[in-house]
Short mmCIF file of C-alpha atoms in Angstrom, two decimals:
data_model
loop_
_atom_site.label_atom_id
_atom_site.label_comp_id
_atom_site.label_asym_id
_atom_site.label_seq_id
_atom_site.Cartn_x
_atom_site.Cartn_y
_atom_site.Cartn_z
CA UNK A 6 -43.91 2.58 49.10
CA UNK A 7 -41.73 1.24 46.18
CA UNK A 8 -40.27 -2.50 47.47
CA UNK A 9 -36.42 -2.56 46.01
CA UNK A 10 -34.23 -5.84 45.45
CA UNK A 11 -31.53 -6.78 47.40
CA UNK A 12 -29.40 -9.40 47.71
CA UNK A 13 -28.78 -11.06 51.47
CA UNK A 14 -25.27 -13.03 51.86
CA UNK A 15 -24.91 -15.32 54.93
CA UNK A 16 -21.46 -16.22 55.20
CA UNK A 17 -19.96 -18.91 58.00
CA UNK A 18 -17.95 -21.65 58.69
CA UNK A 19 -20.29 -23.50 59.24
CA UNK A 20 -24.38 -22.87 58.82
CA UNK A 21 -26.92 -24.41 61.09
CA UNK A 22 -30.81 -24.34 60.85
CA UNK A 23 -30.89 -22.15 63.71
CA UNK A 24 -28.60 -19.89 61.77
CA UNK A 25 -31.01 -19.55 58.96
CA UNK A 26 -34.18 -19.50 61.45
CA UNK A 27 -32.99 -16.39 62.82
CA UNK A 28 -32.88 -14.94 58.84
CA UNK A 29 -36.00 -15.75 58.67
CA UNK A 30 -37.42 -13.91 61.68
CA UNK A 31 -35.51 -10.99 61.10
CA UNK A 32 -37.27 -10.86 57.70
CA UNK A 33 -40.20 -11.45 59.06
CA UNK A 34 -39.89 -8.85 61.78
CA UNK A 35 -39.03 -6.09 59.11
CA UNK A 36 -41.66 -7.06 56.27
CA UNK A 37 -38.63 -8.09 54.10
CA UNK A 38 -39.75 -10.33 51.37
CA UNK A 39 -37.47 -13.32 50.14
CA UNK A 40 -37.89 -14.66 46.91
CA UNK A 41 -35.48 -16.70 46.78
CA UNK A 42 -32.63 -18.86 48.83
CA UNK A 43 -29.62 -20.53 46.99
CA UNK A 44 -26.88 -22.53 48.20
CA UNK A 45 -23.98 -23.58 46.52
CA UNK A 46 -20.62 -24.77 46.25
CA UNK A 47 -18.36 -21.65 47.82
CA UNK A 48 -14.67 -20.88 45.86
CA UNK A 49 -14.00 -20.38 49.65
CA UNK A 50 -14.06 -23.02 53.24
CA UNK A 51 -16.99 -21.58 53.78
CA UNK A 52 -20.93 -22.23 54.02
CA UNK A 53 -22.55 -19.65 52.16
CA UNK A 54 -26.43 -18.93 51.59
CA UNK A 55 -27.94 -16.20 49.10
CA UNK A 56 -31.61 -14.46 49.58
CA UNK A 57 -32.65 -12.19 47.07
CA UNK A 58 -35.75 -10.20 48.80
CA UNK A 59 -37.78 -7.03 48.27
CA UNK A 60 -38.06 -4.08 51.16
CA UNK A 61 -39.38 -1.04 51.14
CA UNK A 62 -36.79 0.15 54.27
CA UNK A 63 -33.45 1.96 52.81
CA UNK A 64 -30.25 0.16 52.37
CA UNK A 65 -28.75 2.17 55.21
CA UNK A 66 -30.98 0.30 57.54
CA UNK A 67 -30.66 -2.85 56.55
CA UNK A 68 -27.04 -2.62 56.84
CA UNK A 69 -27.87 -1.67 60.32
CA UNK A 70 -30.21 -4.67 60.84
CA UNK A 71 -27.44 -6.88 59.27
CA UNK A 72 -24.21 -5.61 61.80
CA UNK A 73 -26.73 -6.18 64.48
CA UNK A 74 -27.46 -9.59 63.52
CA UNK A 75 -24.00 -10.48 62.98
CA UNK A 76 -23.09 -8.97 66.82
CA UNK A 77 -25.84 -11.19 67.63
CA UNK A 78 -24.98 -14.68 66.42
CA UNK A 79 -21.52 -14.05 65.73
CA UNK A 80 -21.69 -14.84 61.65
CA UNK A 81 -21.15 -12.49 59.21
CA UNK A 82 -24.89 -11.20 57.18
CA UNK A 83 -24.38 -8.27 54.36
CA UNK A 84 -26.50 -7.10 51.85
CA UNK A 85 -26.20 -5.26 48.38
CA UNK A 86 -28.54 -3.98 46.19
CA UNK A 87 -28.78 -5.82 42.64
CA UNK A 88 -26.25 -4.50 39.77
CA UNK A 89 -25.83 -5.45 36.05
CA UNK A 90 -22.36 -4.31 36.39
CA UNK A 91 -19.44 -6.97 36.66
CA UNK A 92 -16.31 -5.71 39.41
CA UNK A 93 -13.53 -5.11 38.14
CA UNK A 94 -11.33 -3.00 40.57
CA UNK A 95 -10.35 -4.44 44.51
CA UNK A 96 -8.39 -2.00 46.54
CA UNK A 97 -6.71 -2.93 49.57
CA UNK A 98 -5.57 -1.64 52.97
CA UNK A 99 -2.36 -3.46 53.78
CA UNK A 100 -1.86 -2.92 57.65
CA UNK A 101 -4.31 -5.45 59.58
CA UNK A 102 -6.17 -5.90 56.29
CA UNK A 103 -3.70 -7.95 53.86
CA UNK A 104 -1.42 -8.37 57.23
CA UNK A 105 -1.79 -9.13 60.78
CA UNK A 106 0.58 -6.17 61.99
CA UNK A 107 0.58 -2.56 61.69
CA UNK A 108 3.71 -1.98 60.13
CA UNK A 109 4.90 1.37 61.85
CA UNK A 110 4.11 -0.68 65.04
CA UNK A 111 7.16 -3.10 64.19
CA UNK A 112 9.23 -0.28 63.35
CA UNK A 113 8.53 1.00 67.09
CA UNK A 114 9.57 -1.89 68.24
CA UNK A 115 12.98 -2.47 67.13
CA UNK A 116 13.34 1.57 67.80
CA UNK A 117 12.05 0.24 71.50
CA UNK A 118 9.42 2.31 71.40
CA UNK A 119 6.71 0.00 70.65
CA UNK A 120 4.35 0.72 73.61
CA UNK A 121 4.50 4.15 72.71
CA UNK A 122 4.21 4.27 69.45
CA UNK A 123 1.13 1.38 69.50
CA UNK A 124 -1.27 3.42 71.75
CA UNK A 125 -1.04 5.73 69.19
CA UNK A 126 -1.87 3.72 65.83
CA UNK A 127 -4.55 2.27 68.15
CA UNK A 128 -6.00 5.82 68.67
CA UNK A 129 -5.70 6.54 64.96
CA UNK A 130 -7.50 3.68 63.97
CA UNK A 131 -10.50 4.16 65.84
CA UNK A 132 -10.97 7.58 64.66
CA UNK A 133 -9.89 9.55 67.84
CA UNK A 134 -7.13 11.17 66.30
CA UNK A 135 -6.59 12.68 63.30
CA UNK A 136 -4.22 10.42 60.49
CA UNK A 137 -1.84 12.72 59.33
CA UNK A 138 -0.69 14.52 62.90
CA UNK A 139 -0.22 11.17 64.11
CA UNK A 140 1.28 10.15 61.33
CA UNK A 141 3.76 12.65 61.27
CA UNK A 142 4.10 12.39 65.51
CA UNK A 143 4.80 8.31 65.24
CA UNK A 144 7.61 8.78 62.31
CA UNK A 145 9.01 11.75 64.00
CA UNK A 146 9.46 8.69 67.19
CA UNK A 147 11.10 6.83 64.64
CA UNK A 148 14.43 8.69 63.92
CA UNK A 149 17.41 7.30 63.66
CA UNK A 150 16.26 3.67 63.27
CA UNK A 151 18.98 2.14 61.12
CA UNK A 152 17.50 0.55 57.42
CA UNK A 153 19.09 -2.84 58.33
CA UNK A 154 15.46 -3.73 60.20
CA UNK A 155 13.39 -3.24 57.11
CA UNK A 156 13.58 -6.85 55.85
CA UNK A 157 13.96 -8.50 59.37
CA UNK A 158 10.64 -6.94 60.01
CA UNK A 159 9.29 -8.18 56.36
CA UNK A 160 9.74 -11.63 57.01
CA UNK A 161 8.27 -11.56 59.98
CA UNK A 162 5.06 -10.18 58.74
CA UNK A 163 2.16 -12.36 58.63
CA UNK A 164 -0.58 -12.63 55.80
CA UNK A 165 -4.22 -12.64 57.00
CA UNK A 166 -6.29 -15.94 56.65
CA UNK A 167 -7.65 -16.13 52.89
CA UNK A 168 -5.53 -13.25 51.22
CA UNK A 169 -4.06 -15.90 49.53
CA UNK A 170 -6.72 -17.48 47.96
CA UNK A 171 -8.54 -14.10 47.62
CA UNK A 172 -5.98 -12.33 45.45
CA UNK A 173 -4.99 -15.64 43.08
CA UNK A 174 -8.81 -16.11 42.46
CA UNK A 175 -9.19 -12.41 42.03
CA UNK A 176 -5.92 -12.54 39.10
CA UNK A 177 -7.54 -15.41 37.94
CA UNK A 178 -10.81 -13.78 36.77
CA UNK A 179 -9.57 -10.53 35.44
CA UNK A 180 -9.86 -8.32 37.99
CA UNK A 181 -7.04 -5.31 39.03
CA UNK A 182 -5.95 -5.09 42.65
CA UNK A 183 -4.08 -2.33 44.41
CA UNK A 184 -3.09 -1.77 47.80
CA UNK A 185 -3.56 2.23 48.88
CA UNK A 186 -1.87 1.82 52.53
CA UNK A 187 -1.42 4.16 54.89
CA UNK A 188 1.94 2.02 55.70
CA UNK A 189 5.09 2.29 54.14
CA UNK A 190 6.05 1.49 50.77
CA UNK A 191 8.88 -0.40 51.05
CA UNK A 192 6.52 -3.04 53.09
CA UNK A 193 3.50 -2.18 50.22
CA UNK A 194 6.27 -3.51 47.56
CA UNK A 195 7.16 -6.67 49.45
CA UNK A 196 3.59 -7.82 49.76
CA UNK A 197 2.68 -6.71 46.35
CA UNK A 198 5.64 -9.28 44.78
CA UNK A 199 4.46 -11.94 47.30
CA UNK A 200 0.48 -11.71 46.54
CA UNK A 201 0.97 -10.35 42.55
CA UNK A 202 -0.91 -7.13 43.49
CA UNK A 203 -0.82 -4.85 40.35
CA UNK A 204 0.10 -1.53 42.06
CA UNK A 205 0.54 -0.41 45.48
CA UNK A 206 0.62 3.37 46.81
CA UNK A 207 1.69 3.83 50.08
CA UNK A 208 3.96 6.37 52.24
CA UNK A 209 7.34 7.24 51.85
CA UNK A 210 10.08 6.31 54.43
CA UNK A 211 12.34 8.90 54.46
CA UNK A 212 15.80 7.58 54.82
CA UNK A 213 19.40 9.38 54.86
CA UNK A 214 22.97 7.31 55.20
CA UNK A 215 20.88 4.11 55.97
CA UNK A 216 18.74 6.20 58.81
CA UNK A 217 15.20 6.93 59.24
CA UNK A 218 14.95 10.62 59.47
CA UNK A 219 11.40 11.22 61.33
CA UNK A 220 10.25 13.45 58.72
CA UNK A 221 7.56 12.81 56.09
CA UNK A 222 8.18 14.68 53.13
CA UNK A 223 5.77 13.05 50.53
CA UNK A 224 2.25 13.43 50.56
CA UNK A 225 0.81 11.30 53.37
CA UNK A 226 -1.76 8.76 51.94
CA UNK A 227 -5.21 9.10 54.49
CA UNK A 228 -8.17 8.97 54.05
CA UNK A 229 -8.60 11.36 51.38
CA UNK A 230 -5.70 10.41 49.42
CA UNK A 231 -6.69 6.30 49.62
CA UNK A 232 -10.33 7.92 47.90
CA UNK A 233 -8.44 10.05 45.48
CA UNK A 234 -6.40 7.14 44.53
CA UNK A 235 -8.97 5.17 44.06
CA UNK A 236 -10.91 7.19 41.78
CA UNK A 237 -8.03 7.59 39.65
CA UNK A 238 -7.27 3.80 39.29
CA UNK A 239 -10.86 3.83 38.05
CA UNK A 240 -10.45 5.93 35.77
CA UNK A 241 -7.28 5.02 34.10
CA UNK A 242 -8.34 1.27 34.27
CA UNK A 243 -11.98 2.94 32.72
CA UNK A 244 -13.83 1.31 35.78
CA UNK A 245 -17.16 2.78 36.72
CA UNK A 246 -17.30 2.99 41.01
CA UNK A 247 -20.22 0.38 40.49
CA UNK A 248 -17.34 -1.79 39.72
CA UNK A 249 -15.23 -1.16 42.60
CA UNK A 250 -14.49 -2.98 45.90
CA UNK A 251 -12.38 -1.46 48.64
CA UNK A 252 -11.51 -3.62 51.68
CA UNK A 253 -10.09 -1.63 54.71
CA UNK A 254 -10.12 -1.82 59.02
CA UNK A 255 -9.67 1.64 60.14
CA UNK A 256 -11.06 4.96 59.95
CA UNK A 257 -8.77 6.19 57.60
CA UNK A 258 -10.53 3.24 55.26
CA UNK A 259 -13.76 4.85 55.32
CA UNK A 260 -13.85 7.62 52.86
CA UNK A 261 -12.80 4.50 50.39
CA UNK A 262 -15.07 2.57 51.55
CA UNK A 263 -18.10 4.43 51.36
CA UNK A 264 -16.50 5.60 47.59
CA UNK A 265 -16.62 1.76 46.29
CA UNK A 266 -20.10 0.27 45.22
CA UNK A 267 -18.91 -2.94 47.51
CA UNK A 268 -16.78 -1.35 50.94
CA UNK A 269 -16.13 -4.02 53.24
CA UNK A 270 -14.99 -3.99 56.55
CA UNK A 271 -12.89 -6.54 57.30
CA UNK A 272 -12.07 -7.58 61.21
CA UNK A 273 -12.46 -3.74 61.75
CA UNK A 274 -12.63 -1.10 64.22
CA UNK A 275 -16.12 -1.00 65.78
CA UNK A 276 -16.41 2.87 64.28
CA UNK A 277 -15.62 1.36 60.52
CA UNK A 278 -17.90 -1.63 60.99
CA UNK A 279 -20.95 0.89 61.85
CA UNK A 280 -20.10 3.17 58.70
CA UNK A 281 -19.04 0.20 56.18
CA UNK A 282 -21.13 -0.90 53.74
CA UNK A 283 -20.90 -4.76 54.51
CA UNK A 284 -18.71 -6.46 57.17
CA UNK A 285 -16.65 -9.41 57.65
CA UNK A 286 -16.10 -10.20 60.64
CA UNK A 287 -16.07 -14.11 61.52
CA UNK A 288 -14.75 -15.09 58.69
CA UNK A 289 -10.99 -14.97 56.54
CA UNK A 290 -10.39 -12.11 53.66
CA UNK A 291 -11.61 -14.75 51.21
CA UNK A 292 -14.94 -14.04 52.38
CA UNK A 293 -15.12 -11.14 49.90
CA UNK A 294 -15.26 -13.69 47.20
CA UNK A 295 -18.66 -14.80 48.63
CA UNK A 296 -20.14 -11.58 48.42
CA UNK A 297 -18.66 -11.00 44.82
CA UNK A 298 -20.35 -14.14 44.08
CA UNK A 299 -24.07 -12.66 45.16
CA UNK A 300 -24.37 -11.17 41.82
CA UNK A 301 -23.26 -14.03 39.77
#
């Protein structure tokens, strides 16, 4: 049976010799065959360590073997297979990706609905209901809500650990970001001036005399659409999908995720982290700079 490469990235705050034992029994368990360990300086606060090894099981598994581990010893272990192809192209979620809230959640709030409204999103992001009815059911909650909350509610919104430092290293070495939210854009926009995100797509609030009108009359961006959208960046930035990362939390991340040649799941629903590519889960969004950096 043909052995393929892959690349192994251990990612924590800090990396013990038991940490790196337990590598190297789960190798040993599954036949994998490491060829080699480096260790360097991370762009990141974090300890990182690199095994490129040979397997004969399918990348699907070892993904498998590499959530379990990481459930296991609470540190974060993905792999890749090898590519010749630089990235290029980083597409974000916004809500509990980029930011610590889910935006329509806030809005529920000062509508004092929040409860309500919450159980829902919650729901939605596990994969138990379908995007766009809830979608449409949560705004619909949200009529009448006067504008004058939008920028309370923006400056109140807190940027996840490392999206900082992610996004300026990321402008730094070329690459094009977008955020394809499920959100709102008027939110998308604010955190897209803040980071220096290059575009942003994101819903529509629909808004009449100052008042949110609980209808949705632009096309809702789910699942499909964040996919569709990020195929056509791609393509009008000329990006191959071997050059594309997606970073996402919820189910309506997935069909992104699985799109991108690097799909990360970052501090996600358990469904997402079982059906992402790689996972990071113990560590800040800056952690995707350490598995950009297993191919350098």
């Amino acid at each position: 049976m043909e052995h393929i490469r892959y690349i192994f990235t251990l990612i924590g705050r800090h990396l013990t010799a038991e940490h790196h034992q337990a590598v190297d029994t789960l190798f040993q368990q599954y036949d994998i065959q490491s060829n080699n360990v480096k260790q360097w300086a991370s762009q990141t606060p974090y300890q990182v360590s690199y095994f490129e090894v040979t397997s004969a099981l399918p990348i699907e598994q070892l993904r498998t073997l590499c959530l379990s581990f990481s459930n296991t010893h609470h540190i974060d272990l993905a792999v890749q297979t090898f590519t010749t192809l630089p990235h290029r192209l980083v597409c974000f979620d916004m809500d509990s990706t980029l930011i610590g809230q889910e935006v329509i959640d806030e809005l529920a709030k000062e509508a004092g609905i929040g409860e309500q409204v919450a159980e829902i999103t919650e729901r939605a992001m596990q994969g138990e209901l379908d995007f766009d009815a809830s979608f449409r059911a949560r705004v619909a909650l949200l009529k009448g809500l006067n504008t004058d909350v939008l920028a309370k509610i923006a400056s109140r919104l807190t940027i996840n650990e490392g999206a900082e430092r992610l996004i300026k290293t990321l402008k730094q070495q070329g690459y094009h970001t977008a955020i394809l939210s499920g959100g709102f854009e008027y939110f998308a926009r604010f955190l897209q001036e803040k980071l220096g995100i290059d575009e942003v797509h994101a819903n529509t609030l629909n808004v009449v005399d100052n008042e949110v009108t609980g209808e949705v009359t632009s096309t809702i961006v789910d699942g499909a659409r964040k996919a569709f959208l990020l195929q056509q960046i791609a393509n009008q930035q000329n990006i191959a999908l071997e050059q594309v990362v997606a970073v996402g939390d919820g189910a309506n991340d997935l069909p992104m995720l699985a799109l991108a040649n690097l799909g990360v799941a970052y501090h996600a629903k358990p469904l997402v982290r079982e059906q992402a590519k790689q996972t990071l889960s113990y560590v800040g969004l800056d952690g995707v700079l350490d598995l950009l950096n297993a191919q350098a």
